[in-house]
Short mmCIF file of N, CA and C in Angstrom, two decimals:
data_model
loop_
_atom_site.label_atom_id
_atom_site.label_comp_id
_atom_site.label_asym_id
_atom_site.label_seq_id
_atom_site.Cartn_x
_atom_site.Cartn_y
_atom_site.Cartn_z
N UNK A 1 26.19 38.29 18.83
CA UNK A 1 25.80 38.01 17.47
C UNK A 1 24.64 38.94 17.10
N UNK A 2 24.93 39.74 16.18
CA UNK A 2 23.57 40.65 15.64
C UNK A 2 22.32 39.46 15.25
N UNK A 3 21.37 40.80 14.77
CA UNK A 3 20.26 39.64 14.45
C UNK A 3 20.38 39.46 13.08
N UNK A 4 20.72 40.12 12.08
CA UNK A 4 21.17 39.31 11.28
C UNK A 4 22.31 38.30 10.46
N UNK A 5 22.99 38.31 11.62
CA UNK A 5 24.26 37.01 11.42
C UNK A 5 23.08 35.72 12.77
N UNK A 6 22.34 35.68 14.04
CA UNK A 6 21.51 35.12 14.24
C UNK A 6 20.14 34.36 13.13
N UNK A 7 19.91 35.07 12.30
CA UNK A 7 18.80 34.72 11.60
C UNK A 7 19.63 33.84 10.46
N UNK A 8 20.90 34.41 10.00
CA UNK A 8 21.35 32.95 8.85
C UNK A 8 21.81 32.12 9.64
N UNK A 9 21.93 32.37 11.11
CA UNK A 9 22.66 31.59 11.33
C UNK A 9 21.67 29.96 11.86
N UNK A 10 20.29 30.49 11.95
CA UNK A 10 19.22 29.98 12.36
C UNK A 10 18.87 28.71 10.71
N UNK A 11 19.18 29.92 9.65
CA UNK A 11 18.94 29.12 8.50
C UNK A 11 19.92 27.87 8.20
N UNK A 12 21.31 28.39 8.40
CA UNK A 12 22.38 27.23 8.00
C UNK A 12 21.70 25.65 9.08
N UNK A 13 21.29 25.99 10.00
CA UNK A 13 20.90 25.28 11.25
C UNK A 13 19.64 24.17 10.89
N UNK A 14 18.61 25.04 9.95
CA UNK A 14 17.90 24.49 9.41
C UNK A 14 18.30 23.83 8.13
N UNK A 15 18.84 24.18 7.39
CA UNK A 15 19.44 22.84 6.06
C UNK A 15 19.96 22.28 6.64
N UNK A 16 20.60 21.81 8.12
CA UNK A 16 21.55 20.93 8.08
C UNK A 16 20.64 19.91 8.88
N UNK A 17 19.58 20.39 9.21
CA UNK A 17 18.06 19.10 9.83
C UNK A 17 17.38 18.99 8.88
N UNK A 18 17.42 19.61 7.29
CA UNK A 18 16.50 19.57 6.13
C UNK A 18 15.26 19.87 6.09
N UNK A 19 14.86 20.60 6.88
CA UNK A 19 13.96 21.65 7.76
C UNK A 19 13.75 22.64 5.67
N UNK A 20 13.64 21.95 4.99
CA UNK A 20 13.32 22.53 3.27
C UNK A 20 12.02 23.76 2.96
N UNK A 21 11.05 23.38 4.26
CA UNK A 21 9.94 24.35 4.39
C UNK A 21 10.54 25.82 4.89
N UNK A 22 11.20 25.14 5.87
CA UNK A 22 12.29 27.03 6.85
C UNK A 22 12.81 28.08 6.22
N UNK A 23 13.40 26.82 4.76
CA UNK A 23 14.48 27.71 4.07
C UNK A 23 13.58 28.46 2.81
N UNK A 24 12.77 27.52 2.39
CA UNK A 24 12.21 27.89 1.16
C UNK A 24 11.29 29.18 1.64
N UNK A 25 10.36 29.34 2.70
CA UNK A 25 9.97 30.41 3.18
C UNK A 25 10.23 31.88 3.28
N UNK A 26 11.78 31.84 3.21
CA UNK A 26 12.49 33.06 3.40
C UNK A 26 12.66 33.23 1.82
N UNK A 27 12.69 32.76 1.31
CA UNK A 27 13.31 32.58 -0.17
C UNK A 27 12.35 33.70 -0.91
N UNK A 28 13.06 34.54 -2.19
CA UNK A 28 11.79 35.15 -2.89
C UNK A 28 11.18 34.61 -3.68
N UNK A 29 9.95 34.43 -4.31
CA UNK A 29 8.96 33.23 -4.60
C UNK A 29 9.62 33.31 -6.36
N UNK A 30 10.82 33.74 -7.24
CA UNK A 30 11.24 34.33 -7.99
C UNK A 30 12.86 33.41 -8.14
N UNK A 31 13.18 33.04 -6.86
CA UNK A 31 14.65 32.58 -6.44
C UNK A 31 15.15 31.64 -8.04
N UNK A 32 16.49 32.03 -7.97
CA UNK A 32 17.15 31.48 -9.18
C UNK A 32 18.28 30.50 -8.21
N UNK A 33 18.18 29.15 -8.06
CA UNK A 33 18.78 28.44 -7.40
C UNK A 33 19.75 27.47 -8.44
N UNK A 34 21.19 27.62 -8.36
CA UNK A 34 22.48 26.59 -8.66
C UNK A 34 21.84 25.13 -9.21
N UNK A 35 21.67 24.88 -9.77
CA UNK A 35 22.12 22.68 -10.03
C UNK A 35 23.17 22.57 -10.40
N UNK A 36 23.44 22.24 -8.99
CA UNK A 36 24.97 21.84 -8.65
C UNK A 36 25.27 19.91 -9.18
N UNK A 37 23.92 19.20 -9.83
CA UNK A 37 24.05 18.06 -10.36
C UNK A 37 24.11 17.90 -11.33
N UNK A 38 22.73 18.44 -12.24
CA UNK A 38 22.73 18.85 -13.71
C UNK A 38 23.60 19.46 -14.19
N UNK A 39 23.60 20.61 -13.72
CA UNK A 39 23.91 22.17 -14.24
C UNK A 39 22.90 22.92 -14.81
N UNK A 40 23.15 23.73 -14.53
CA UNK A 40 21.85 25.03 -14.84
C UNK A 40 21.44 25.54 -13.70
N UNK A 41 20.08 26.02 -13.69
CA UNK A 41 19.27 26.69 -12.59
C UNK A 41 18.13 25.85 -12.34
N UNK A 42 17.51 26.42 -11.02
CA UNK A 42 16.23 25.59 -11.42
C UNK A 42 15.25 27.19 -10.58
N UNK A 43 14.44 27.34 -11.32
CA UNK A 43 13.62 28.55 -10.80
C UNK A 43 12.57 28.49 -10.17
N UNK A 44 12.28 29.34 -8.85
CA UNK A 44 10.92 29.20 -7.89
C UNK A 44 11.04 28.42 -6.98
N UNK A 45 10.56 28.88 -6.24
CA UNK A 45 10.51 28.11 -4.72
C UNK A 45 9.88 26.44 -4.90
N UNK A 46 8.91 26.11 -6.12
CA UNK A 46 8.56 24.68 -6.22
C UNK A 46 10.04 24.29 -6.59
N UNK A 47 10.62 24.61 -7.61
CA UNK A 47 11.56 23.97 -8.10
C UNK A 47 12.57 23.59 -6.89
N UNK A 48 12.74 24.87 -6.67
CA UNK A 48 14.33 24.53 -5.20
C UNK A 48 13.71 23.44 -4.25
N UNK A 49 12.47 23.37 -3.90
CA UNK A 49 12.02 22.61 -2.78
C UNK A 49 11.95 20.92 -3.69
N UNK A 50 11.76 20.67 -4.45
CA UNK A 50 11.92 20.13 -5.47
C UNK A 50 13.53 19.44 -5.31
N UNK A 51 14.15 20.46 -6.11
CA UNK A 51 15.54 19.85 -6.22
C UNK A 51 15.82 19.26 -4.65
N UNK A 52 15.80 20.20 -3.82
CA UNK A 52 16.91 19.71 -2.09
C UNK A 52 15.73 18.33 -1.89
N UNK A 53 14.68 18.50 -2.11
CA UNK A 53 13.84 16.93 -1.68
C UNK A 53 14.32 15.82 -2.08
N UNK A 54 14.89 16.23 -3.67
CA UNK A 54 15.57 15.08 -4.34
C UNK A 54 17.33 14.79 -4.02
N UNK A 55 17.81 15.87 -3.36
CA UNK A 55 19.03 15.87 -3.16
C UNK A 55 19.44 15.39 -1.52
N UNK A 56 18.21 15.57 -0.68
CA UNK A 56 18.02 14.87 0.80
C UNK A 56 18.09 13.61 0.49
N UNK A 57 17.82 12.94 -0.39
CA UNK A 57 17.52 11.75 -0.46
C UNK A 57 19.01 10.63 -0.48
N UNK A 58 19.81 11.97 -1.71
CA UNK A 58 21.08 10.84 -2.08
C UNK A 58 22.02 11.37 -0.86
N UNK A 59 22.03 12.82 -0.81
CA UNK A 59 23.47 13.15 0.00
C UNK A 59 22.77 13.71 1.46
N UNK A 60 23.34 13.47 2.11
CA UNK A 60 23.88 14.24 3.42
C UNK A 60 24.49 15.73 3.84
N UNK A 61 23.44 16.60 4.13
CA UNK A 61 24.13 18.05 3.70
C UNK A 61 24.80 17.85 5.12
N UNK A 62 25.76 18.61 5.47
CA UNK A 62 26.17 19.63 6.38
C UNK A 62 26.98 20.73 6.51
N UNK A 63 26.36 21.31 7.02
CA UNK A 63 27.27 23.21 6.66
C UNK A 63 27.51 23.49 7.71
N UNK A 64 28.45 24.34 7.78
CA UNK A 64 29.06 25.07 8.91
C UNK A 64 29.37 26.30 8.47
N UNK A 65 29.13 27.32 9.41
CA UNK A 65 29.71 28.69 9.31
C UNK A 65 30.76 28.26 9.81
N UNK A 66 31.78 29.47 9.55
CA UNK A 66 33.03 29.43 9.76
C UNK A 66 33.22 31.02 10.21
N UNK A 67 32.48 32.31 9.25
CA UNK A 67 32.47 33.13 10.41
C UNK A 67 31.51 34.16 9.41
N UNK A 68 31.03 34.74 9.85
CA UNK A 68 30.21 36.72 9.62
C UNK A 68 30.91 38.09 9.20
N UNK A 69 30.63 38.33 8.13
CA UNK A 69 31.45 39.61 8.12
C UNK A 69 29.86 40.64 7.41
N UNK A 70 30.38 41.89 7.58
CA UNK A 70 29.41 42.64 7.59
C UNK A 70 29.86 44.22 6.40
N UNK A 71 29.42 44.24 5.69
CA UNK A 71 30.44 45.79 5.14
C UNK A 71 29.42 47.44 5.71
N UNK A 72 29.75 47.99 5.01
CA UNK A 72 29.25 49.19 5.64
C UNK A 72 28.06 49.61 5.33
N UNK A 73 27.23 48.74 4.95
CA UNK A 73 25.48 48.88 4.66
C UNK A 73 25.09 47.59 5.42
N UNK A 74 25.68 47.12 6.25
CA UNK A 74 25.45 46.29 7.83
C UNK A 74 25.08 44.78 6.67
#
């Protein structure tokens, strides 16, 4: 596993323990994140940490890779 299919793979690992500090860290302080409840966006690392705090609460994430692909700028 390269290191960067290791490092998301470290991240998927962390949303699925809700580990919200791990993910938001990597994030650019700028991030335009999905509301996948509302609809819309919600912008900035307060907001996203925000939304998944409120979304830990009702649902149960779990993710799985399934697999890595890479194109020719790695």
């Amino acid at each position: 596993m390269s290191s960067n299919q290791q490092f998301l793979q470290n991240l998927y690992e962390a949303f699925n323990k809700g580990e919200i500090e791990t993910i938001i860290s990597v994030m650019h302080p700028d991030v335009k994140w999905a509301n996948g409840v509302e609809g819309g966006f919600v912008y900035g690392r307060d907001a996203v940490r925000e939304y998944w705090t409120n979304q830990y609460k009702v649902i149960q994430v779990q993710l799985e890779t399934l697999k890595f692909e890479t194109d020719e700028n790695n």
